PDB file of C-alpha atoms in Angstrom:
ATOM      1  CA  UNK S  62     -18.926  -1.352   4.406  1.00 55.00           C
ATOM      2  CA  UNK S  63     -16.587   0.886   6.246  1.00 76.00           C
ATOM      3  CA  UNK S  64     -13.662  -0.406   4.774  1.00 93.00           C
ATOM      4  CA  UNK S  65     -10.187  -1.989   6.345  1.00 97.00           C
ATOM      5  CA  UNK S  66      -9.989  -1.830  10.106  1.00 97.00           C
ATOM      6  CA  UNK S  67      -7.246  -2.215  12.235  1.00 98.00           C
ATOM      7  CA  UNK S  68      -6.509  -2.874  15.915  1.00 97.00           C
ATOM      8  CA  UNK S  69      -5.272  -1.034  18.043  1.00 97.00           C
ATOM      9  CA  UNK S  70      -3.889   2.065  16.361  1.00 96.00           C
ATOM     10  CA  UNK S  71      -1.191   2.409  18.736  1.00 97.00           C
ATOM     11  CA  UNK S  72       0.833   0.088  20.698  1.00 98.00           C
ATOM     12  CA  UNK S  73       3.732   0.906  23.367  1.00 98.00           C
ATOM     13  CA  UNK S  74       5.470  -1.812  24.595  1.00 98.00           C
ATOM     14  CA  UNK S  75       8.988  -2.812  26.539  1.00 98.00           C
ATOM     15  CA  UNK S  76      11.252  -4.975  24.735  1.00 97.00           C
ATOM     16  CA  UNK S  77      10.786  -8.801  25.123  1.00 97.00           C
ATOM     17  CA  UNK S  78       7.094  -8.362  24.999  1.00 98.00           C
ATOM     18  CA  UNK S  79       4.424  -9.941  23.306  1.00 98.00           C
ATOM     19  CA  UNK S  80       2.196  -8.174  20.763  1.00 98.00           C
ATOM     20  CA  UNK S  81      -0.617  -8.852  18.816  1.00 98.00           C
ATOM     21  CA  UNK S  82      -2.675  -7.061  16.243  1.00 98.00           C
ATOM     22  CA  UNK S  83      -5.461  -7.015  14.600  1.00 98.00           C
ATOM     23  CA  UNK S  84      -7.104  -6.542  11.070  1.00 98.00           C
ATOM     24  CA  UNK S  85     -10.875  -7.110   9.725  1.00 97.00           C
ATOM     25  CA  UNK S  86     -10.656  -6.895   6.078  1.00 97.00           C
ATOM     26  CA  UNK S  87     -13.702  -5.937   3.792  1.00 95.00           C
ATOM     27  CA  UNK S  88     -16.056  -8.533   4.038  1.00 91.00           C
ATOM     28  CA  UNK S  89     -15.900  -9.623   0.280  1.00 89.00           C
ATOM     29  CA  UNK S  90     -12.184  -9.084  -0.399  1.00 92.00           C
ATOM     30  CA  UNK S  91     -10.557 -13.006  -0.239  1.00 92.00           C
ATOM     31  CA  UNK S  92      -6.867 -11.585  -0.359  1.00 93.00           C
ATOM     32  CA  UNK S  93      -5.512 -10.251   3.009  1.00 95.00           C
ATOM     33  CA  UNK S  94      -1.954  -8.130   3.120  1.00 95.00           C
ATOM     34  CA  UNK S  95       0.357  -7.349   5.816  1.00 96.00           C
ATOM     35  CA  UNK S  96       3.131  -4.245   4.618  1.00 96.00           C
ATOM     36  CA  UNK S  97       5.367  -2.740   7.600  1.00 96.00           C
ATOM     37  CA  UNK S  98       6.359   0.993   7.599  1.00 96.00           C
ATOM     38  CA  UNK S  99       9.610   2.481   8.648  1.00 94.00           C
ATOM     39  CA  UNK S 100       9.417   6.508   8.823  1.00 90.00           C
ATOM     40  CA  UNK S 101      10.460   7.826   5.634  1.00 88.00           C
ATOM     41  CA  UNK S 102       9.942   4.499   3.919  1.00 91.00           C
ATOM     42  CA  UNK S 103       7.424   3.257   1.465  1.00 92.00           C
ATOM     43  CA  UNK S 104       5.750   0.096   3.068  1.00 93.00           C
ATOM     44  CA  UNK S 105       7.638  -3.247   2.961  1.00 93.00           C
ATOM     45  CA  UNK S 106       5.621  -6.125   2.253  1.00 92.00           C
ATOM     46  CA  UNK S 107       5.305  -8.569   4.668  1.00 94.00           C
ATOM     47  CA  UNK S 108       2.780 -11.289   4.200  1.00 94.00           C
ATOM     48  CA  UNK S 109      -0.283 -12.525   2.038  1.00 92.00           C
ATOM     49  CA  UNK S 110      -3.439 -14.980   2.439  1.00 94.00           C
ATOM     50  CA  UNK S 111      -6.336 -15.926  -0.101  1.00 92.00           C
ATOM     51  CA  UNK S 112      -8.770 -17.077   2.085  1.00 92.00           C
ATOM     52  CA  UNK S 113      -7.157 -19.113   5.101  1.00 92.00           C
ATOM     53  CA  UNK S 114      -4.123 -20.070   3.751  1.00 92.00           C
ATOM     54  CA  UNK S 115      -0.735 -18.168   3.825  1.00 91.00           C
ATOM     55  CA  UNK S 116       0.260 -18.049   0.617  1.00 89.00           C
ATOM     56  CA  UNK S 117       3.619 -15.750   0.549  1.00 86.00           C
ATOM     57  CA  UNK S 118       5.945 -14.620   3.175  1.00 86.00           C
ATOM     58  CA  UNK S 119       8.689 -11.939   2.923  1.00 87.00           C
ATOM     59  CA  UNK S 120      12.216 -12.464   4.338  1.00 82.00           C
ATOM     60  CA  UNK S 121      11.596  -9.555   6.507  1.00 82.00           C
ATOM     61  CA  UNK S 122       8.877 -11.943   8.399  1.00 84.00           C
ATOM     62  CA  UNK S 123      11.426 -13.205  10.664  1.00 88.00           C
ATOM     63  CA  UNK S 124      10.800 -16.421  13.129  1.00 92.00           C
ATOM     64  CA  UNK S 125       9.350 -14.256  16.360  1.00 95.00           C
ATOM     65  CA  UNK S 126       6.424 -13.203  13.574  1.00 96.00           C
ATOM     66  CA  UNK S 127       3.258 -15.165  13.138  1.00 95.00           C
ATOM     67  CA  UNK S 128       0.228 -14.219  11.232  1.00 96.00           C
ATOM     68  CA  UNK S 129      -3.128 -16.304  11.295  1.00 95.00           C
ATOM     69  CA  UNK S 130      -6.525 -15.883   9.418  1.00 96.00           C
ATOM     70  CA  UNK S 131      -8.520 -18.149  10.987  1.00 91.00           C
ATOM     71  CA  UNK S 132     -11.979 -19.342   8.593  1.00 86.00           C
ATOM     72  CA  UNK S 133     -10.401 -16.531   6.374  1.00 85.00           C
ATOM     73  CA  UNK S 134     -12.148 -13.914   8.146  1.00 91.00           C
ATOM     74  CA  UNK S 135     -10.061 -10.894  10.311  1.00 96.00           C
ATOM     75  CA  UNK S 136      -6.154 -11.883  10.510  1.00 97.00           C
ATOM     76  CA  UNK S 137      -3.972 -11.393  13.801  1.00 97.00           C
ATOM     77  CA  UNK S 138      -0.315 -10.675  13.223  1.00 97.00           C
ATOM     78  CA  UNK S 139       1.710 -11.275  16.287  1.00 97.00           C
ATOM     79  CA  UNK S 140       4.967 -10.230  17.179  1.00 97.00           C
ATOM     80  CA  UNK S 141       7.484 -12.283  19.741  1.00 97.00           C
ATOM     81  CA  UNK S 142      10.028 -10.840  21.985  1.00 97.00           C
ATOM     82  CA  UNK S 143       9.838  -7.337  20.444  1.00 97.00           C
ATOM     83  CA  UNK S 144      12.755  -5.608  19.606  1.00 96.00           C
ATOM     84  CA  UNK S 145      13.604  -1.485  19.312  1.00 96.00           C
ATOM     85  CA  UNK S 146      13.594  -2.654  15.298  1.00 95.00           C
ATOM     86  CA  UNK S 147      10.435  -3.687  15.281  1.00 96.00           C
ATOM     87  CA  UNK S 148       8.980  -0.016  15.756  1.00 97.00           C
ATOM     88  CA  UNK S 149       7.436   0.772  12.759  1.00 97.00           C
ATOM     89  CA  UNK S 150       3.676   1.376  11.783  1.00 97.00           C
ATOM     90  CA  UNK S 151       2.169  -2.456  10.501  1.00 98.00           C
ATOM     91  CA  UNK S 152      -0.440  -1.949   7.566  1.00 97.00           C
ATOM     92  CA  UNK S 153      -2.895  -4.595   6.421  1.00 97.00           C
ATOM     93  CA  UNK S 154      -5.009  -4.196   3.115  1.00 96.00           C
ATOM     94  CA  UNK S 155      -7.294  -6.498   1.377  1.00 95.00           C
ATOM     95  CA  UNK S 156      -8.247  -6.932  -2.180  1.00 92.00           C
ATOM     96  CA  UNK S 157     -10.346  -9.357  -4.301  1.00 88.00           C
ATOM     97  CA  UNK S 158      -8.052  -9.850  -8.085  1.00 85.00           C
ATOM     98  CA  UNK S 159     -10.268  -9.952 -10.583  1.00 81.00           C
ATOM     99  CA  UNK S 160      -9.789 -11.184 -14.553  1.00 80.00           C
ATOM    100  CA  UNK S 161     -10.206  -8.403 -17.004  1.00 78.00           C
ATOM    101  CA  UNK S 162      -9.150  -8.660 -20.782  1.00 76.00           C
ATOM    102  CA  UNK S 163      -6.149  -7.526 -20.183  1.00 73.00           C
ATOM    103  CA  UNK S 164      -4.964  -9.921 -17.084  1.00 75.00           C
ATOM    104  CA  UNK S 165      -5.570 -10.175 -13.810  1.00 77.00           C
ATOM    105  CA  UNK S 166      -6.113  -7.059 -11.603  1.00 79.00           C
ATOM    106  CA  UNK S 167      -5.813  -6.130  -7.741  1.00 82.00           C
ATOM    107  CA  UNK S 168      -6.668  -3.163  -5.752  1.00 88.00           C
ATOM    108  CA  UNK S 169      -5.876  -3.192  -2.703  1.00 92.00           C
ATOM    109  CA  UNK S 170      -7.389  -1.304   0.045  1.00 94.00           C
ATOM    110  CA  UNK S 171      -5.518  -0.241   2.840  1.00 96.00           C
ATOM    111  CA  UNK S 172      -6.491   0.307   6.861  1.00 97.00           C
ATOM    112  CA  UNK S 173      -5.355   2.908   8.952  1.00 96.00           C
ATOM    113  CA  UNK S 174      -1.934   0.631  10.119  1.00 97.00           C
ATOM    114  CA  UNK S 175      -1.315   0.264  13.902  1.00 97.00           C
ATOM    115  CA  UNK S 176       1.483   2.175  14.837  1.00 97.00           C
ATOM    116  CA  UNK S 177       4.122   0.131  17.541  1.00 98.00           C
ATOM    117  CA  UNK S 178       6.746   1.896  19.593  1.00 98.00           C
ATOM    118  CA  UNK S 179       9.220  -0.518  21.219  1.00 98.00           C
ATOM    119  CA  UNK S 180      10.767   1.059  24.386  1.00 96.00           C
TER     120      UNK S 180
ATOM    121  CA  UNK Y 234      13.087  -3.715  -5.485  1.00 56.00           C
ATOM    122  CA  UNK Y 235      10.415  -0.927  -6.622  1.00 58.00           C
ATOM    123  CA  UNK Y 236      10.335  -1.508 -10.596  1.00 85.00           C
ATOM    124  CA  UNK Y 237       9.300   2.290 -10.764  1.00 92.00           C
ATOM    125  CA  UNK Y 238      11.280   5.237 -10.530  1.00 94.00           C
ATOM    126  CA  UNK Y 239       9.456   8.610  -9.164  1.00 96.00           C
ATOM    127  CA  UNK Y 240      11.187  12.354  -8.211  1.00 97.00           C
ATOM    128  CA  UNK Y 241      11.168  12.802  -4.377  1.00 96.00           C
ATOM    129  CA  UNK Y 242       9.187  15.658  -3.973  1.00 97.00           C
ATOM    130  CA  UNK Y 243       7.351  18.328  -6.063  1.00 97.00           C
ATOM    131  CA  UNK Y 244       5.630  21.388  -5.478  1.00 97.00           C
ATOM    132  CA  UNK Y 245       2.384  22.985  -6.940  1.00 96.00           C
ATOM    133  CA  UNK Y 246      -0.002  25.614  -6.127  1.00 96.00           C
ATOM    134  CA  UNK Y 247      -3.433  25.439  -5.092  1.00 96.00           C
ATOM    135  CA  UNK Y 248      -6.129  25.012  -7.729  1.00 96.00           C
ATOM    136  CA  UNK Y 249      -3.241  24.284 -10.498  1.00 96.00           C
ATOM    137  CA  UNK Y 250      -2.734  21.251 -12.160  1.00 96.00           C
ATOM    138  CA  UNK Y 251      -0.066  18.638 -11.065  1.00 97.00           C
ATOM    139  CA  UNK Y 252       1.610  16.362 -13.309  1.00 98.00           C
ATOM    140  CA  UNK Y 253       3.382  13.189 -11.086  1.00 98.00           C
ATOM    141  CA  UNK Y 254       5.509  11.559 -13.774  1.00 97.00           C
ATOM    142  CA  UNK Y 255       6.518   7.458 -13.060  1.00 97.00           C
ATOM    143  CA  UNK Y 256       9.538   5.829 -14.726  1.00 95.00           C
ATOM    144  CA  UNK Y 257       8.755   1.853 -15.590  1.00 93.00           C
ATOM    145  CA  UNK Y 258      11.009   0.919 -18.302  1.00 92.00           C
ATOM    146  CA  UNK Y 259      10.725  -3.097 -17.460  1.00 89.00           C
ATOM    147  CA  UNK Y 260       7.720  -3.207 -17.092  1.00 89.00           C
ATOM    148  CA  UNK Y 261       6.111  -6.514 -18.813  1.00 86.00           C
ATOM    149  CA  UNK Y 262       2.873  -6.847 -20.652  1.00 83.00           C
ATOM    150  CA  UNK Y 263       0.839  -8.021 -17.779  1.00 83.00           C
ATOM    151  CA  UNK Y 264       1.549  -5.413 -15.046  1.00 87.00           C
ATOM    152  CA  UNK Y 265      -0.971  -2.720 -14.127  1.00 90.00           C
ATOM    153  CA  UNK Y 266       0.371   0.232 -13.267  1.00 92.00           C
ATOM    154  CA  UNK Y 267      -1.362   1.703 -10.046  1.00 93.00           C
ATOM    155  CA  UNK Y 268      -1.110   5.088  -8.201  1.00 96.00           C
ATOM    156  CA  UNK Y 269      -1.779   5.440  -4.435  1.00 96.00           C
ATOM    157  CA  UNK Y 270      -1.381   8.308  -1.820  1.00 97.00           C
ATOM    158  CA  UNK Y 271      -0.689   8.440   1.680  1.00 97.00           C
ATOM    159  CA  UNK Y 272      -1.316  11.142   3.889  1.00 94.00           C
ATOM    160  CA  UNK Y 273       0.434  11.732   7.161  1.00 88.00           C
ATOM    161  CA  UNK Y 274      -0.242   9.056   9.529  1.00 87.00           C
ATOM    162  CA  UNK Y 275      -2.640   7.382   7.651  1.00 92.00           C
ATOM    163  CA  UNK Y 276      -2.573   3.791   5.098  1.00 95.00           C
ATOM    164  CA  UNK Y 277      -1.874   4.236   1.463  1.00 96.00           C
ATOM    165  CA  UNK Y 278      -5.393   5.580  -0.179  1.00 95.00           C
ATOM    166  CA  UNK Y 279      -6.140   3.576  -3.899  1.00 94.00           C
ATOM    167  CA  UNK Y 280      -6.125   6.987  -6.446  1.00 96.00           C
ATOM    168  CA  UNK Y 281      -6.462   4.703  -9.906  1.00 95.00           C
ATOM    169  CA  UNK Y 282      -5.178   2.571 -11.888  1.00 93.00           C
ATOM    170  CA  UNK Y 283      -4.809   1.548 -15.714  1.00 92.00           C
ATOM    171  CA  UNK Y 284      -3.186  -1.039 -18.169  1.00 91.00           C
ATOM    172  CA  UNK Y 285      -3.003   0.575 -21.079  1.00 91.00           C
ATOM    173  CA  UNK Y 286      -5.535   3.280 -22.224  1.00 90.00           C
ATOM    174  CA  UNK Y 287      -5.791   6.631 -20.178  1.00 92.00           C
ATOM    175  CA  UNK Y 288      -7.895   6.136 -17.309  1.00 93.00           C
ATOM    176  CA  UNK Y 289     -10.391   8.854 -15.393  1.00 94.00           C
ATOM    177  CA  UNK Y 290     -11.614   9.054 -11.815  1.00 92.00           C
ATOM    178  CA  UNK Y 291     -13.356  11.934  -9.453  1.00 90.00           C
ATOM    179  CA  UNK Y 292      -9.834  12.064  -8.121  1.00 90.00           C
ATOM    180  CA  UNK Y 293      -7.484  12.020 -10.848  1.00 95.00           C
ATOM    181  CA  UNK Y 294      -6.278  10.984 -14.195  1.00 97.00           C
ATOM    182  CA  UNK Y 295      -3.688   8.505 -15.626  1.00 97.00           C
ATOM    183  CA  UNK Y 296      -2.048   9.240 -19.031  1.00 97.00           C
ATOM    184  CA  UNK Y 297       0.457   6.385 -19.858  1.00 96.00           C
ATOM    185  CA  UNK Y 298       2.913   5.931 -22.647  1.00 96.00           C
ATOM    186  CA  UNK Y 299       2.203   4.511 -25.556  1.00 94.00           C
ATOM    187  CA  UNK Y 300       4.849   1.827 -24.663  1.00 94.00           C
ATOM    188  CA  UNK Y 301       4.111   1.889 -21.332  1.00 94.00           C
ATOM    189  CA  UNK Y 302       7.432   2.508 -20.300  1.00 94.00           C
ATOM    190  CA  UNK Y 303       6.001   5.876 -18.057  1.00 95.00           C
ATOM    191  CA  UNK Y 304       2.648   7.156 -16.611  1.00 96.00           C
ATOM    192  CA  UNK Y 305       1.489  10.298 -15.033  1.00 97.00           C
ATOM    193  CA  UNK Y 306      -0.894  10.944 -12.657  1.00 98.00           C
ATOM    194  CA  UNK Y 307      -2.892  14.234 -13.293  1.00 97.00           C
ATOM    195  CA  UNK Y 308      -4.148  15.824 -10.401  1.00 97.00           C
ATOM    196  CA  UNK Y 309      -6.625  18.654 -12.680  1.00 94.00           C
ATOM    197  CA  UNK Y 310      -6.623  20.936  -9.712  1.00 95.00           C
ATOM    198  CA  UNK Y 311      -4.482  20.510  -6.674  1.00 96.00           C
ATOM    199  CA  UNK Y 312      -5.773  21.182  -3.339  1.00 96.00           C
ATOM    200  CA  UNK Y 313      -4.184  21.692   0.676  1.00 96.00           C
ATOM    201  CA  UNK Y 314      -5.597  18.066   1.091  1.00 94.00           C
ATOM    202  CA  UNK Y 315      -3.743  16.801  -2.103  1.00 96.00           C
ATOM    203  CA  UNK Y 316      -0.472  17.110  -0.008  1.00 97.00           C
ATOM    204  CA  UNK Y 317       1.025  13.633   0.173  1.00 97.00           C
ATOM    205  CA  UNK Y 318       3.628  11.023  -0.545  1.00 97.00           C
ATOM    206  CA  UNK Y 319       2.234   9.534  -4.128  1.00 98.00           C
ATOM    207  CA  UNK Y 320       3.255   6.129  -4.852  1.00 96.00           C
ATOM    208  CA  UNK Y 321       3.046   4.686  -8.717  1.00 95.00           C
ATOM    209  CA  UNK Y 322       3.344   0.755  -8.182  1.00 92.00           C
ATOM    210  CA  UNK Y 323       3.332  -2.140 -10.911  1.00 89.00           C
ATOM    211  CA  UNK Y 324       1.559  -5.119  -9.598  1.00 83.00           C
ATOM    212  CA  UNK Y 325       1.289  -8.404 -11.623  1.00 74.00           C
ATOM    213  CA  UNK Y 326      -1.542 -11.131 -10.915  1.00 66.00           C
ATOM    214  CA  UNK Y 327      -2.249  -9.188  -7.944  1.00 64.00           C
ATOM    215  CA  UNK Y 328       0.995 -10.168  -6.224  1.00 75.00           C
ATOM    216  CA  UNK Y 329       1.569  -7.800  -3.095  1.00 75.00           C
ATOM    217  CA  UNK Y 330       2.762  -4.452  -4.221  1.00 84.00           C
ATOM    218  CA  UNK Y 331       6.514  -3.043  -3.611  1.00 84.00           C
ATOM    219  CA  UNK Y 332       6.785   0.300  -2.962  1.00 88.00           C
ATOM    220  CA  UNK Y 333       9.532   2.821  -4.035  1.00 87.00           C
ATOM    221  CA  UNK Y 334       9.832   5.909  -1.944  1.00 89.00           C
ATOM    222  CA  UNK Y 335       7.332   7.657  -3.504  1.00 95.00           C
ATOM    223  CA  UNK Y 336       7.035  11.427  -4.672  1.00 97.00           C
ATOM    224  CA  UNK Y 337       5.922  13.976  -2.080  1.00 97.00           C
ATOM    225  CA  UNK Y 338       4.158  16.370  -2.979  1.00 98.00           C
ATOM    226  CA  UNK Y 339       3.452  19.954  -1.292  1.00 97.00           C
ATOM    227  CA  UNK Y 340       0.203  22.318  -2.329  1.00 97.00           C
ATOM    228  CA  UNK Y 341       1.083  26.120  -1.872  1.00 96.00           C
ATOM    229  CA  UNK Y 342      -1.266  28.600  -0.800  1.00 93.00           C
TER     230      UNK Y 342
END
């Protein structure tokens, strides 16, 4: 496995546009994240799934964000009516918890993030 | 809000060993502390993790506390390409992860 993927690595758009990205997860891992990154900033969690369903949402996931993983495969995260704010660089990692002795465990891998630029 | 508290930035020479200390005072019986690093332009790389005993990788160690209320990641011999933000993160159940701002650190020639 080559590990998390992401799509596209960059993305320039105008302001009011649609965009949409893309992230293929390791093909075991059930647990898909979505983390945005400012410059400077340590990533800000966004969103969660196990499997298909969308289990945890930040209240930085405003109403023009969606994110889908359809059969609980690859997730899409799509941003409406983009905003100069929205520039940031959008990570997705993936994980499978497992139960040790000591409690449940999570290591999450992390793709190379999709960087947006909102002119 | 990050549960851990790191320096901003340290500075070690090449081929000496780096100690990355990580404040966690709350911390709670059932979080695993976790270290990850990010290089420029890149997603946060997984560098180990532990719960309570020491912990040893090809990339690094963990010492933590005996009460768990710190950690430090050992880098035995620091190299150009060990130049990076370092994040030490508590996660819980495997509930997403909140990052602080992180320690960066810079390898000298």
């Amino acid at each position: 496995d080559t590990g998390v993927s992401q799509d596209p690595r960059h993305k320039i758009t105008k302001r009011g546009q649609n965009v949409t990205f893309r992230c293929d997860p390791i093909s075991e891992h059930n647990r898909l994240y979505w983390y945005r990154q400012t410059l400077g900033q340590g990533p800000e969690f966004l969103t969660y799934f196990q499997n298909e369903a969308q289990l945890e949402k930040s209240r930085l996931l405003s109403d023009r964000f969606s994110a889908e993983r359809p059969k609980g495969s690859f997730s899409t995260l799509e941003i409406q009516r983009t905003e100069q704010g929205d520039s940031a660089m959008y990570l997705c990692a993936s994980s499978s918890p497992r139960r040790t002795s000591g409690g449940i465990t999570d290591t999450q891998y992390f793709g190379p993030g999709t960087r947006l630029t909102v002119l | 809000d990050a549960k851990t508290t790191q320096p901003n930035s340290m500075e070690s020479n090449e081929e000496e060993p780096v100690h990355l200390p990580c404040n966690h005072s709350t911390i709670s019986g059932t979080d695993y502390i976790h270290w990850y690093r990010q290089l420029p332009s890149q997603g946060p790389e997984y560098v180990i993790h532990g719960l309570t005993s020491n912990v040893n990788n090809r990339m690094a160690s963990l010492a933590i506390a005996e009460d768990r209320k710190s950690s430090t990641l050992i880098l035995h011999r620091a190299t150009l390409r060990d130049a990076a933000v370092y994040y030490c993160i508590l996660n819980w159940a495997g509930q997403n992860f909140v990052f602080g701002p992180g320690t960066r650190l810079s390898v000298l020639p």
